mmCIF file of C-alpha atoms in Angstrom:
data_model
loop_
_atom_site.group_PDB
_atom_site.id
_atom_site.type_symbol
_atom_site.label_atom_id
_atom_site.label_comp_id
_atom_site.label_asym_id
_atom_site.label_seq_id
_atom_site.Cartn_x
_atom_site.Cartn_y
_atom_site.Cartn_z
ATOM 1 C CA MET A 1 6.978 50.986 43.550
ATOM 2 C CA LEU A 2 9.926 52.151 41.454
ATOM 3 C CA ALA A 3 8.883 55.777 41.903
ATOM 4 C CA ALA A 4 8.550 55.301 45.679
ATOM 5 C CA PHE A 5 11.997 53.675 45.781
ATOM 6 C CA THR A 6 13.499 56.535 43.748
ATOM 7 C CA PHE A 7 11.959 59.326 45.828
ATOM 8 C CA ASN A 8 13.024 57.746 49.134
ATOM 9 C CA THR A 9 16.546 57.158 47.824
ATOM 10 C CA ALA A 10 16.730 60.765 46.640
ATOM 11 C CA GLU A 11 15.642 61.982 50.073
ATOM 12 C CA ASN A 12 18.283 60.047 52.006
ATOM 13 C CA LEU A 13 21.186 59.690 49.540
ATOM 14 C CA PRO A 14 23.104 62.774 50.797
ATOM 15 C CA ILE A 15 23.511 61.000 54.164
ATOM 16 C CA GLY A 16 25.954 58.595 52.506
ATOM 17 C CA LEU A 17 27.627 61.302 50.390
ATOM 18 C CA LEU A 18 28.105 64.031 53.010
ATOM 19 C CA GLU A 19 31.893 64.117 52.935
ATOM 20 C CA LEU A 20 32.134 63.756 49.141
ATOM 21 C CA ILE A 21 29.725 66.636 48.500
ATOM 22 C CA SER A 22 31.412 68.736 51.187
ATOM 23 C CA ALA A 23 34.860 68.313 49.617
ATOM 24 C CA SER A 24 33.606 68.784 46.051
ATOM 25 C CA LEU A 25 31.638 71.983 46.677
ATOM 26 C CA ARG A 26 33.970 73.274 49.434
ATOM 27 C CA VAL A 27 31.244 73.683 52.047
ATOM 28 C CA PRO A 28 31.069 72.396 55.657
ATOM 29 C CA VAL A 29 29.592 68.966 56.312
ATOM 30 C CA SER A 30 26.902 70.646 58.431
ATOM 31 C CA ALA A 31 25.756 72.623 55.366
ATOM 32 C CA VAL A 32 25.442 69.395 53.385
ATOM 33 C CA GLY A 33 23.390 67.997 56.279
ATOM 34 C CA LEU A 34 20.902 70.789 55.637
ATOM 35 C CA LEU A 35 20.190 69.135 52.271
ATOM 36 C CA VAL A 36 18.469 66.372 54.274
ATOM 37 C CA THR A 37 16.909 68.568 56.979
ATOM 38 C CA GLY A 38 15.616 71.146 54.507
ATOM 39 C CA TYR A 39 14.162 68.352 52.376
ATOM 40 C CA GLY A 40 12.176 66.944 55.300
ATOM 41 C CA VAL A 41 10.912 70.353 56.418
ATOM 42 C CA THR A 42 9.803 71.151 52.866
ATOM 43 C CA VAL A 43 7.812 67.913 52.660
ATOM 44 C CA ALA A 44 6.238 68.621 56.054
ATOM 45 C CA VAL A 45 5.179 72.166 55.151
ATOM 46 C CA ALA A 46 4.170 71.672 51.521
ATOM 47 C CA SER A 47 2.243 68.363 51.544
ATOM 48 C CA LEU A 48 -1.228 69.613 52.489
ATOM 49 C CA PRO A 49 -1.202 72.932 50.553
ATOM 50 C CA LEU A 50 -0.005 71.215 47.362
ATOM 51 C CA ALA A 51 -2.586 68.437 47.717
ATOM 52 C CA HIS A 52 -5.336 71.039 48.111
ATOM 53 C CA PHE A 53 -4.089 73.101 45.155
ATOM 54 C CA MET A 54 -3.921 70.067 42.838
ATOM 55 C CA ARG A 55 -7.076 68.322 44.125
ATOM 56 C CA ALA A 56 -8.983 68.612 40.815
ATOM 57 C CA VAL A 57 -6.203 67.576 38.407
ATOM 58 C CA PRO A 58 -6.357 63.989 37.035
ATOM 59 C CA ARG A 59 -3.844 61.845 38.903
ATOM 60 C CA ARG A 60 -2.140 60.526 35.776
ATOM 61 C CA HIS A 61 -1.254 64.111 34.881
ATOM 62 C CA VAL A 62 -0.159 64.907 38.439
ATOM 63 C CA LEU A 63 2.120 61.870 38.700
ATOM 64 C CA THR A 64 3.735 62.436 35.317
ATOM 65 C CA GLY A 65 4.331 66.063 36.277
ATOM 66 C CA LEU A 66 5.868 65.105 39.627
ATOM 67 C CA LEU A 67 8.138 62.528 38.027
ATOM 68 C CA THR A 68 9.199 65.093 35.430
ATOM 69 C CA VAL A 69 10.204 67.400 38.276
ATOM 70 C CA LEU A 70 12.116 64.505 39.880
ATOM 71 C CA VAL A 71 14.015 63.773 36.649
ATOM 72 C CA VAL A 72 14.856 67.417 35.920
ATOM 73 C CA SER A 73 15.812 68.318 39.494
ATOM 74 C CA SER A 74 18.015 65.208 39.779
ATOM 75 C CA LEU A 75 19.834 66.151 36.558
ATOM 76 C CA VAL A 76 20.290 69.724 37.810
ATOM 77 C CA ALA A 77 21.643 68.392 41.108
ATOM 78 C CA ALA A 78 24.063 66.061 39.301
ATOM 79 C CA LEU A 79 25.368 68.975 37.218
ATOM 80 C CA ALA A 80 25.465 71.463 40.104
ATOM 81 C CA THR A 81 28.796 73.210 40.613
ATOM 82 C CA SER A 82 27.657 75.313 43.588
ATOM 83 C CA TYR A 83 25.978 74.579 46.900
ATOM 84 C CA GLY A 84 23.162 77.040 46.175
ATOM 85 C CA LEU A 85 22.162 75.330 42.928
ATOM 86 C CA LEU A 86 22.299 71.901 44.603
ATOM 87 C CA LEU A 87 20.065 73.157 47.442
ATOM 88 C CA VAL A 88 17.515 74.583 44.976
ATOM 89 C CA ALA A 89 17.442 71.264 43.088
ATOM 90 C CA ARG A 90 16.932 69.352 46.340
ATOM 91 C CA LEU A 91 14.041 71.585 47.388
ATOM 92 C CA LEU A 92 12.368 71.061 44.003
ATOM 93 C CA THR A 93 12.632 67.297 44.496
ATOM 94 C CA ALA A 94 11.187 67.709 47.995
ATOM 95 C CA LEU A 95 8.188 69.636 46.649
ATOM 96 C CA ALA A 96 7.530 66.827 44.177
ATOM 97 C CA GLN A 97 7.792 64.195 46.910
ATOM 98 C CA ALA A 98 5.454 66.164 49.188
ATOM 99 C CA LEU A 99 2.631 65.742 46.671
ATOM 100 C CA PHE A 100 3.704 62.290 45.447
ATOM 101 C CA TRP A 101 2.950 60.587 48.780
ATOM 102 C CA ALA A 102 -0.478 62.241 48.896
ATOM 103 C CA VAL A 103 -1.646 61.007 45.485
ATOM 104 C CA MET A 104 0.330 57.794 45.073
ATOM 105 C CA GLY A 105 -1.612 55.795 47.681
ATOM 106 C CA PRO A 106 -5.162 56.430 46.413
ATOM 107 C CA VAL A 107 -4.077 55.879 42.792
ATOM 108 C CA ALA A 108 -2.353 52.565 43.511
ATOM 109 C CA VAL A 109 -4.928 51.036 45.862
ATOM 110 C CA GLY A 110 -7.792 52.270 43.666
ATOM 111 C CA LEU A 111 -6.660 49.812 40.990
ATOM 112 C CA PHE A 112 -7.477 46.877 43.305
ATOM 113 C CA ALA A 113 -10.442 45.493 45.244
ATOM 114 C CA PRO A 114 -10.868 46.891 48.791
ATOM 115 C CA GLY A 115 -10.078 43.505 50.334
ATOM 116 C CA VAL A 116 -6.455 43.539 49.165
ATOM 117 C CA ARG A 117 -5.608 47.222 49.453
ATOM 118 C CA GLY A 118 -3.550 46.662 52.588
ATOM 119 C CA ARG A 119 -1.226 44.432 50.598
ATOM 120 C CA VAL A 120 -0.875 47.156 47.979
ATOM 121 C CA VAL A 121 0.100 49.664 50.675
ATOM 122 C CA GLY A 122 2.556 47.052 51.964
ATOM 123 C CA ALA A 123 4.120 46.611 48.521
ATOM 124 C CA LEU A 124 4.613 50.361 48.147
ATOM 125 C CA SER A 125 6.135 50.515 51.633
ATOM 126 C CA VAL A 126 8.510 47.656 50.828
ATOM 127 C CA ALA A 127 9.749 49.667 47.855
ATOM 128 C CA GLY A 128 10.232 52.716 50.076
ATOM 129 C CA SER A 129 12.104 50.671 52.679
ATOM 130 C CA LEU A 130 14.377 49.194 50.003
ATOM 131 C CA ALA A 131 15.679 52.715 49.469
ATOM 132 C CA LEU A 132 17.375 52.558 52.880
ATOM 133 C CA VAL A 133 18.478 48.934 52.620
ATOM 134 C CA LEU A 134 19.608 48.979 48.975
ATOM 135 C CA GLY A 135 19.301 52.417 47.372
ATOM 136 C CA VAL A 136 21.363 54.544 49.774
ATOM 137 C CA PRO A 137 24.163 51.943 50.333
ATOM 138 C CA ALA A 138 24.435 51.288 46.575
ATOM 139 C CA GLY A 139 24.367 55.013 45.819
ATOM 140 C CA THR A 140 27.045 55.641 48.457
ATOM 141 C CA TRP A 141 29.286 52.937 46.969
ATOM 142 C CA LEU A 142 28.781 54.250 43.435
ATOM 143 C CA GLY A 143 29.516 57.789 44.591
ATOM 144 C CA ARG A 144 32.798 56.728 46.181
ATOM 145 C CA GLN A 145 33.786 54.911 42.992
ATOM 146 C CA SER A 146 32.728 57.492 40.396
ATOM 147 C CA GLY A 147 31.965 60.749 42.207
ATOM 148 C CA TRP A 148 28.796 61.885 43.971
ATOM 149 C CA PRO A 149 27.004 63.243 40.846
ATOM 150 C CA VAL A 150 26.830 59.748 39.280
ATOM 151 C CA PRO A 151 24.294 58.162 41.705
ATOM 152 C CA VAL A 152 22.231 61.362 41.584
ATOM 153 C CA ALA A 153 22.078 61.053 37.797
ATOM 154 C CA VAL A 154 21.055 57.392 38.154
ATOM 155 C CA LEU A 155 18.034 58.586 40.134
ATOM 156 C CA ALA A 156 17.022 60.688 37.128
ATOM 157 C CA ALA A 157 17.170 57.564 34.949
ATOM 158 C CA LEU A 158 15.012 55.574 37.381
ATOM 159 C CA GLY A 159 12.539 58.440 37.564
ATOM 160 C CA LEU A 160 12.365 58.514 33.769
ATOM 161 C CA VAL A 161 11.411 54.815 33.651
ATOM 162 C CA SER A 162 8.593 55.464 36.136
ATOM 163 C CA LEU A 163 7.500 58.552 34.223
ATOM 164 C CA VAL A 164 7.217 56.737 30.873
ATOM 165 C CA THR A 165 5.414 53.756 32.424
ATOM 166 C CA ILE A 166 2.805 55.851 34.254
ATOM 167 C CA ALA A 167 2.283 58.198 31.303
ATOM 168 C CA ALA A 168 1.680 55.240 28.981
ATOM 169 C CA LEU A 169 -0.372 52.902 31.167
ATOM 170 C CA LEU A 170 -2.184 54.664 34.007
ATOM 171 C CA PRO A 171 -5.859 55.425 33.242
ATOM 172 C CA THR A 172 -6.959 59.057 33.263
ATOM 173 C CA SER A 173 -9.919 59.901 35.490
ATOM 174 C CA ARG A 174 -11.206 62.726 37.644
ATOM 175 C CA PRO A 175 -9.733 62.460 41.173
ATOM 176 C CA GLU A 176 -13.112 62.410 42.927
ATOM 177 C CA GLU A 177 -14.289 59.524 40.729
ATOM 178 C CA GLU A 178 -11.404 57.160 41.561
ATOM 179 C CA HIS A 179 -12.259 54.029 43.552
ATOM 180 C CA ALA A 180 -10.108 55.012 46.554
ATOM 181 C CA ALA A 181 -10.880 58.733 46.508
ATOM 182 C CA TYR A 182 -12.780 58.529 49.814
ATOM 183 C CA GLY A 183 -12.333 56.557 53.026
ATOM 184 C CA VAL A 184 -13.869 53.113 53.328
ATOM 185 C CA ARG A 185 -15.146 53.897 56.851
ATOM 186 C CA PRO A 186 -15.066 57.708 57.246
ATOM 187 C CA ASP A 187 -14.364 58.567 60.875
ATOM 188 C CA ALA A 188 -13.044 62.001 61.831
ATOM 189 C CA ARG A 189 -12.264 60.880 65.400
ATOM 190 C CA ARG A 190 -10.203 57.891 64.261
ATOM 191 C CA PHE A 191 -8.486 60.084 61.687
ATOM 192 C CA GLY A 192 -7.437 62.565 64.384
ATOM 193 C CA ILE A 193 -6.256 59.824 66.750
ATOM 194 C CA VAL A 194 -4.055 58.217 64.098
ATOM 195 C CA LEU A 195 -2.655 61.601 63.076
ATOM 196 C CA VAL A 196 -1.642 62.456 66.652
ATOM 197 C CA ALA A 197 -0.261 58.984 67.367
ATOM 198 C CA GLY A 198 1.753 58.914 64.138
ATOM 199 C CA THR A 199 3.280 62.328 64.840
ATOM 200 C CA LEU A 200 4.280 61.307 68.384
ATOM 201 C CA ALA A 201 5.716 58.009 67.140
ATOM 202 C CA ALA A 202 7.764 59.761 64.431
ATOM 203 C CA ALA A 203 9.115 62.292 66.930
ATOM 204 C CA GLY A 204 9.969 59.498 69.351
ATOM 205 C CA ALA A 205 11.716 57.362 66.739
ATOM 206 C CA PHE A 206 13.922 60.140 65.379
ATOM 207 C CA ALA A 207 14.751 61.613 68.775
ATOM 208 C CA GLY A 208 16.873 58.463 69.120
ATOM 209 C CA PHE A 209 17.503 57.189 65.576
ATOM 210 C CA THR A 210 19.163 60.453 64.501
ATOM 211 C CA TYR A 211 21.898 59.723 67.058
ATOM 212 C CA MET A 212 22.008 55.948 66.641
ATOM 213 C CA VAL A 213 25.637 55.876 65.450
ATOM 214 C CA MET A 214 26.717 57.818 68.529
ATOM 215 C CA PHE A 215 24.707 55.500 70.797
ATOM 216 C CA LEU A 216 26.142 52.293 69.348
ATOM 217 C CA GLY A 217 29.677 53.632 69.651
ATOM 218 C CA ASP A 218 29.593 55.495 72.970
ATOM 219 C CA VAL A 219 27.057 53.417 74.927
ATOM 220 C CA SER A 220 27.186 49.924 73.430
ATOM 221 C CA GLY A 221 30.902 50.089 72.670
ATOM 222 C CA PHE A 222 30.828 48.881 69.062
ATOM 223 C CA PRO A 223 33.775 49.848 66.803
ATOM 224 C CA PRO A 224 32.985 52.025 63.733
ATOM 225 C CA GLY A 225 33.178 49.129 61.276
ATOM 226 C CA THR A 226 30.675 47.110 63.264
ATOM 227 C CA VAL A 227 28.317 50.086 63.552
ATOM 228 C CA SER A 228 27.998 50.151 59.763
ATOM 229 C CA VAL A 229 27.021 46.473 59.752
ATOM 230 C CA LEU A 230 24.485 47.087 62.513
ATOM 231 C CA LEU A 231 22.866 49.885 60.514
ATOM 232 C CA VAL A 232 22.432 47.429 57.636
ATOM 233 C CA ALA A 233 20.820 45.011 60.118
ATOM 234 C CA PHE A 234 18.533 47.860 61.252
ATOM 235 C CA GLY A 235 17.462 48.518 57.657
ATOM 236 C CA THR A 236 16.960 44.811 56.986
ATOM 237 C CA ALA A 237 14.755 44.545 60.077
ATOM 238 C CA CYS A 238 12.753 47.529 58.804
ATOM 239 C CA LEU A 239 12.235 45.795 55.466
ATOM 240 C CA ALA A 240 11.204 42.543 57.176
ATOM 241 C CA GLY A 241 8.780 44.383 59.463
ATOM 242 C CA VAL A 242 7.142 46.140 56.534
ATOM 243 C CA SER A 243 6.858 42.892 54.547
ATOM 244 C CA ILE A 244 5.274 40.931 57.410
ATOM 245 C CA THR A 245 2.942 43.737 58.451
ATOM 246 C CA GLY A 246 1.857 44.346 54.863
ATOM 247 C CA ALA A 247 0.779 40.721 54.519
ATOM 248 C CA LEU A 248 -1.467 41.056 57.602
ATOM 249 C CA LEU A 249 -2.686 44.613 57.104
ATOM 250 C CA ASP A 250 -5.987 43.766 55.419
ATOM 251 C CA ARG A 251 -6.983 41.367 58.220
ATOM 252 C CA PHE A 252 -5.807 43.383 61.242
ATOM 253 C CA PRO A 253 -5.561 47.079 60.267
ATOM 254 C CA ASP A 254 -6.059 48.528 63.767
ATOM 255 C CA SER A 255 -4.002 45.928 65.623
ATOM 256 C CA ALA A 256 -1.142 46.298 63.135
ATOM 257 C CA LEU A 257 -0.745 49.996 63.966
ATOM 258 C CA THR A 258 -0.898 49.457 67.738
ATOM 259 C CA THR A 259 1.560 46.557 67.524
ATOM 260 C CA ALA A 260 4.048 48.555 65.460
ATOM 261 C CA VAL A 261 3.998 51.544 67.836
ATOM 262 C CA THR A 262 4.270 49.282 70.907
ATOM 263 C CA THR A 263 7.225 47.414 69.384
ATOM 264 C CA GLN A 264 8.982 50.701 68.712
ATOM 265 C CA ALA A 265 8.481 51.752 72.334
ATOM 266 C CA VAL A 266 9.867 48.433 73.613
ATOM 267 C CA GLY A 267 12.915 48.753 71.362
ATOM 268 C CA MET A 268 13.696 52.309 72.512
ATOM 269 C CA PHE A 269 13.178 51.624 76.214
ATOM 270 C CA GLY A 270 15.272 48.467 75.862
ATOM 271 C CA LEU A 271 18.154 50.396 74.317
ATOM 272 C CA TYR A 272 17.923 52.996 77.083
ATOM 273 C CA THR A 273 17.891 50.493 79.938
ATOM 274 C CA VAL A 274 20.259 47.726 78.770
ATOM 275 C CA GLY A 275 21.942 49.221 75.716
ATOM 276 C CA THR A 276 25.323 49.015 77.452
ATOM 277 C CA HIS A 277 25.290 45.238 76.822
ATOM 278 C CA PRO A 278 26.236 44.762 73.145
ATOM 279 C CA VAL A 279 24.316 41.540 72.457
ATOM 280 C CA VAL A 280 21.125 42.769 74.103
ATOM 281 C CA ALA A 281 21.514 46.130 72.363
ATOM 282 C CA VAL A 282 21.440 44.368 68.989
ATOM 283 C CA VAL A 283 18.163 42.645 69.924
ATOM 284 C CA PHE A 284 16.433 45.916 70.793
ATOM 285 C CA LEU A 285 18.006 47.658 67.803
ATOM 286 C CA VAL A 286 16.399 45.065 65.514
ATOM 287 C CA LEU A 287 13.054 45.479 67.324
ATOM 288 C CA MET A 288 13.161 49.222 66.800
ATOM 289 C CA GLY A 289 14.100 48.756 63.152
ATOM 290 C CA ALA A 290 11.273 46.267 62.607
ATOM 291 C CA ALA A 291 8.772 48.874 63.877
ATOM 292 C CA ILE A 292 9.794 52.189 62.292
ATOM 293 C CA GLY A 293 8.738 51.277 58.742
ATOM 294 C CA PRO A 294 5.447 49.611 59.731
ATOM 295 C CA VAL A 295 4.422 52.614 61.855
ATOM 296 C CA PHE A 296 4.277 54.935 58.839
ATOM 297 C CA MET A 297 2.796 52.230 56.605
ATOM 298 C CA THR A 298 -0.035 51.451 59.028
ATOM 299 C CA THR A 299 -0.863 55.135 59.520
ATOM 300 C CA GLN A 300 -1.085 55.506 55.734
ATOM 301 C CA ASN A 301 -3.444 52.537 55.571
ATOM 302 C CA ALA A 302 -5.538 54.011 58.389
ATOM 303 C CA MET A 303 -5.883 57.239 56.381
ATOM 304 C CA LEU A 304 -7.286 55.269 53.434
ATOM 305 C CA LEU A 305 -9.812 53.627 55.739
ATOM 306 C CA SER A 306 -10.956 56.478 57.990
ATOM 307 C CA ALA A 307 -10.385 59.666 55.974
ATOM 308 C CA PRO A 308 -13.388 61.927 56.723
ATOM 309 C CA GLY A 309 -13.067 63.497 53.267
ATOM 310 C CA ARG A 310 -10.803 62.882 50.305
ATOM 311 C CA THR A 311 -8.049 60.310 50.924
ATOM 312 C CA ASP A 312 -5.411 62.388 49.142
ATOM 313 C CA MET A 313 -5.935 65.224 51.619
ATOM 314 C CA ALA A 314 -5.803 62.771 54.527
ATOM 315 C CA LEU A 315 -2.575 61.225 53.241
ATOM 316 C CA ALA A 316 -1.067 64.674 52.717
ATOM 317 C CA ALA A 317 -1.920 65.581 56.315
ATOM 318 C CA ASN A 318 -0.401 62.318 57.526
ATOM 319 C CA SER A 319 2.809 62.788 55.527
ATOM 320 C CA GLY A 320 3.135 66.393 56.652
ATOM 321 C CA CYS A 321 2.598 65.553 60.325
ATOM 322 C CA TYR A 322 4.954 62.574 60.152
ATOM 323 C CA ASN A 323 7.748 64.672 58.641
ATOM 324 C CA ALA A 324 7.088 67.400 61.196
ATOM 325 C CA GLY A 325 7.443 64.725 63.879
ATOM 326 C CA ILE A 326 10.763 63.638 62.374
ATOM 327 C CA ALA A 327 12.096 67.205 62.434
ATOM 328 C CA ALA A 328 10.822 67.806 65.986
ATOM 329 C CA GLY A 329 12.275 64.517 67.257
ATOM 330 C CA ALA A 330 15.707 65.175 65.745
ATOM 331 C CA ALA A 331 15.673 68.690 67.212
ATOM 332 C CA LEU A 332 14.646 67.367 70.636
ATOM 333 C CA GLY A 333 17.482 64.856 70.623
ATOM 334 C CA GLY A 334 19.889 67.637 69.689
ATOM 335 C CA LEU A 335 18.688 69.735 72.636
ATOM 336 C CA ILE A 336 19.093 66.808 75.030
ATOM 337 C CA LEU A 337 22.654 65.850 74.054
ATOM 338 C CA PRO A 338 24.424 68.885 75.638
ATOM 339 C CA LEU A 339 22.480 68.318 78.879
ATOM 340 C CA ALA A 340 22.801 64.529 79.240
ATOM 341 C CA ASP A 341 24.319 61.532 77.468
ATOM 342 C CA VAL A 342 22.863 60.037 74.307
ATOM 343 C CA ARG A 343 20.882 57.465 76.331
ATOM 344 C CA ALA A 344 18.584 60.280 77.461
ATOM 345 C CA ALA A 345 17.592 60.909 73.836
ATOM 346 C CA PHE A 346 16.361 57.310 73.629
ATOM 347 C CA LEU A 347 14.483 57.711 76.915
ATOM 348 C CA ALA A 348 12.748 60.804 75.553
ATOM 349 C CA GLY A 349 11.978 58.937 72.332
ATOM 350 C CA GLY A 350 10.576 55.995 74.256
ATOM 351 C CA LEU A 351 8.339 58.277 76.317
ATOM 352 C CA LEU A 352 6.996 59.993 73.196
ATOM 353 C CA THR A 353 6.312 56.608 71.604
ATOM 354 C CA ALA A 354 4.593 55.434 74.796
ATOM 355 C CA GLY A 355 2.422 58.539 74.489
ATOM 356 C CA ALA A 356 1.481 57.412 70.985
ATOM 357 C CA CYS A 357 0.546 53.977 72.387
ATOM 358 C CA THR A 358 -1.658 55.635 74.999
ATOM 359 C CA VAL A 359 -3.449 57.723 72.381
ATOM 360 C CA LEU A 360 -4.170 54.609 70.301
ATOM 361 C CA LEU A 361 -5.344 52.535 73.252
ATOM 362 C CA VAL A 362 -7.645 55.269 74.544
ATOM 363 C CA GLY A 363 -8.949 55.718 71.010
ATOM 364 C CA ARG A 364 -9.836 52.027 70.784
ATOM 365 C CA LEU A 365 -11.863 52.287 73.998
ATOM 366 C CA LEU A 366 -13.945 55.101 72.522
ATOM 367 C CA PRO A 367 -16.538 54.246 69.855
ATOM 368 C CA GLY A 368 -15.646 55.673 66.454
ATOM 369 C CA GLN A 369 -18.073 57.836 64.530
ATOM 370 C CA HIS A 370 -18.610 55.004 62.036
ATOM 371 C CA ALA A 371 -19.807 52.700 64.835
ATOM 372 C CA VAL A 372 -21.916 55.452 66.401
ATOM 373 C CA ARG A 373 -23.686 56.156 63.117
ATOM 374 C CA ARG A 374 -24.314 52.440 62.592
ATOM 375 C CA ARG A 375 -25.942 52.135 66.033
ATOM 376 C CA GLN A 376 -28.030 55.233 65.352
ATOM 377 C CA ARG A 377 -29.314 53.683 62.126
ATOM 378 C CA GLU A 378 -30.114 50.455 63.927
ATOM 379 C CA ASP A 379 -32.013 52.331 66.666
ATOM 380 C CA ALA A 380 -33.958 54.329 64.082
ATOM 381 C CA ASP A 381 -34.821 51.229 62.025
ATOM 382 C CA PRO A 382 -35.327 48.327 64.460
ATOM 383 C CA ALA A 383 -35.720 44.827 63.106
ATOM 384 C CA PRO A 384 -39.387 43.760 62.742
ATOM 385 C CA ALA A 385 -40.778 41.603 65.520
ATOM 386 C CA SER A 386 -40.866 37.889 64.927
ATOM 387 C CA MET A 387 -44.320 36.469 63.984
ATOM 388 C CA GLY A 388 -44.565 33.292 66.014
#
């Protein structure tokens, strides 16, 4: 959980330090923004190849190696005196995170019985969500008080705690022998449906969320100070959504994913249609926030259930597709803005999310491969006739 919190904070911390880094390194704010964009693209591209390359290495060794990279790259970033060195350090952290999300899930849930693995996924997701609610705001405050390298160095310290703990306590075993190495109910069709739906939902969410500050100011009419408070409310709603969904994930894994995606669609369409009314806009903003975190969490859980092969490869594919969706959604919103107002970006995001809902609903109407195989076994081995 601490490692997940640290990686997610590292990914998003430059958002709060844009102006400080820009002034310190004498580069445009847009160049500093590339530290976030380039990070996401790296995760999207590298997740699956790295997972495949490291598929035979014991997970204790992989995680300690990844956390070592996190510690070293964070220290290099904190000491960077040029934009180029800072960018290289960020990309190294991104490469470590790309593989971390692929192996972290199977390792963590494999330590528990199958009946409670959804709660484990929920706990890890809560830690990741805390990065936005606590990590980035605290890092931003610390950076304004002491300079931007200080919170980056703090991330190295947090990574070191995780590194020592995992190196000392996590059992060493071959990846294919771990309890959660393979899906509980392997189903290639379900796997593909969740992958497509998750990518569409990510693209839809970030087509609007990337321009949320502009929307709240230009459309809803909130002053800048209030917008900051509303973003905290958005993050708090995300944390609450993840916590509630995580508690129910073991009992309703399929319904949890459909509910999260549907809630996101309602929030985005609501902001598009009635976002000009401040009070109503807050309601739909909270709905959207309560859905974004659970969408990724429930797709991760679905990978652990339906992976047709190794779960680490399935999770790597899911993380890569989700980050690709984020990049595509942000780019789509950027293309829309010169042609229409910011409300149109939320309309496009709502339509993409509605497409994800459609994919999930159609998928639930079709029998999964797991169910088909079960019926085939039943047909091939009918129950013996009753002797009356």
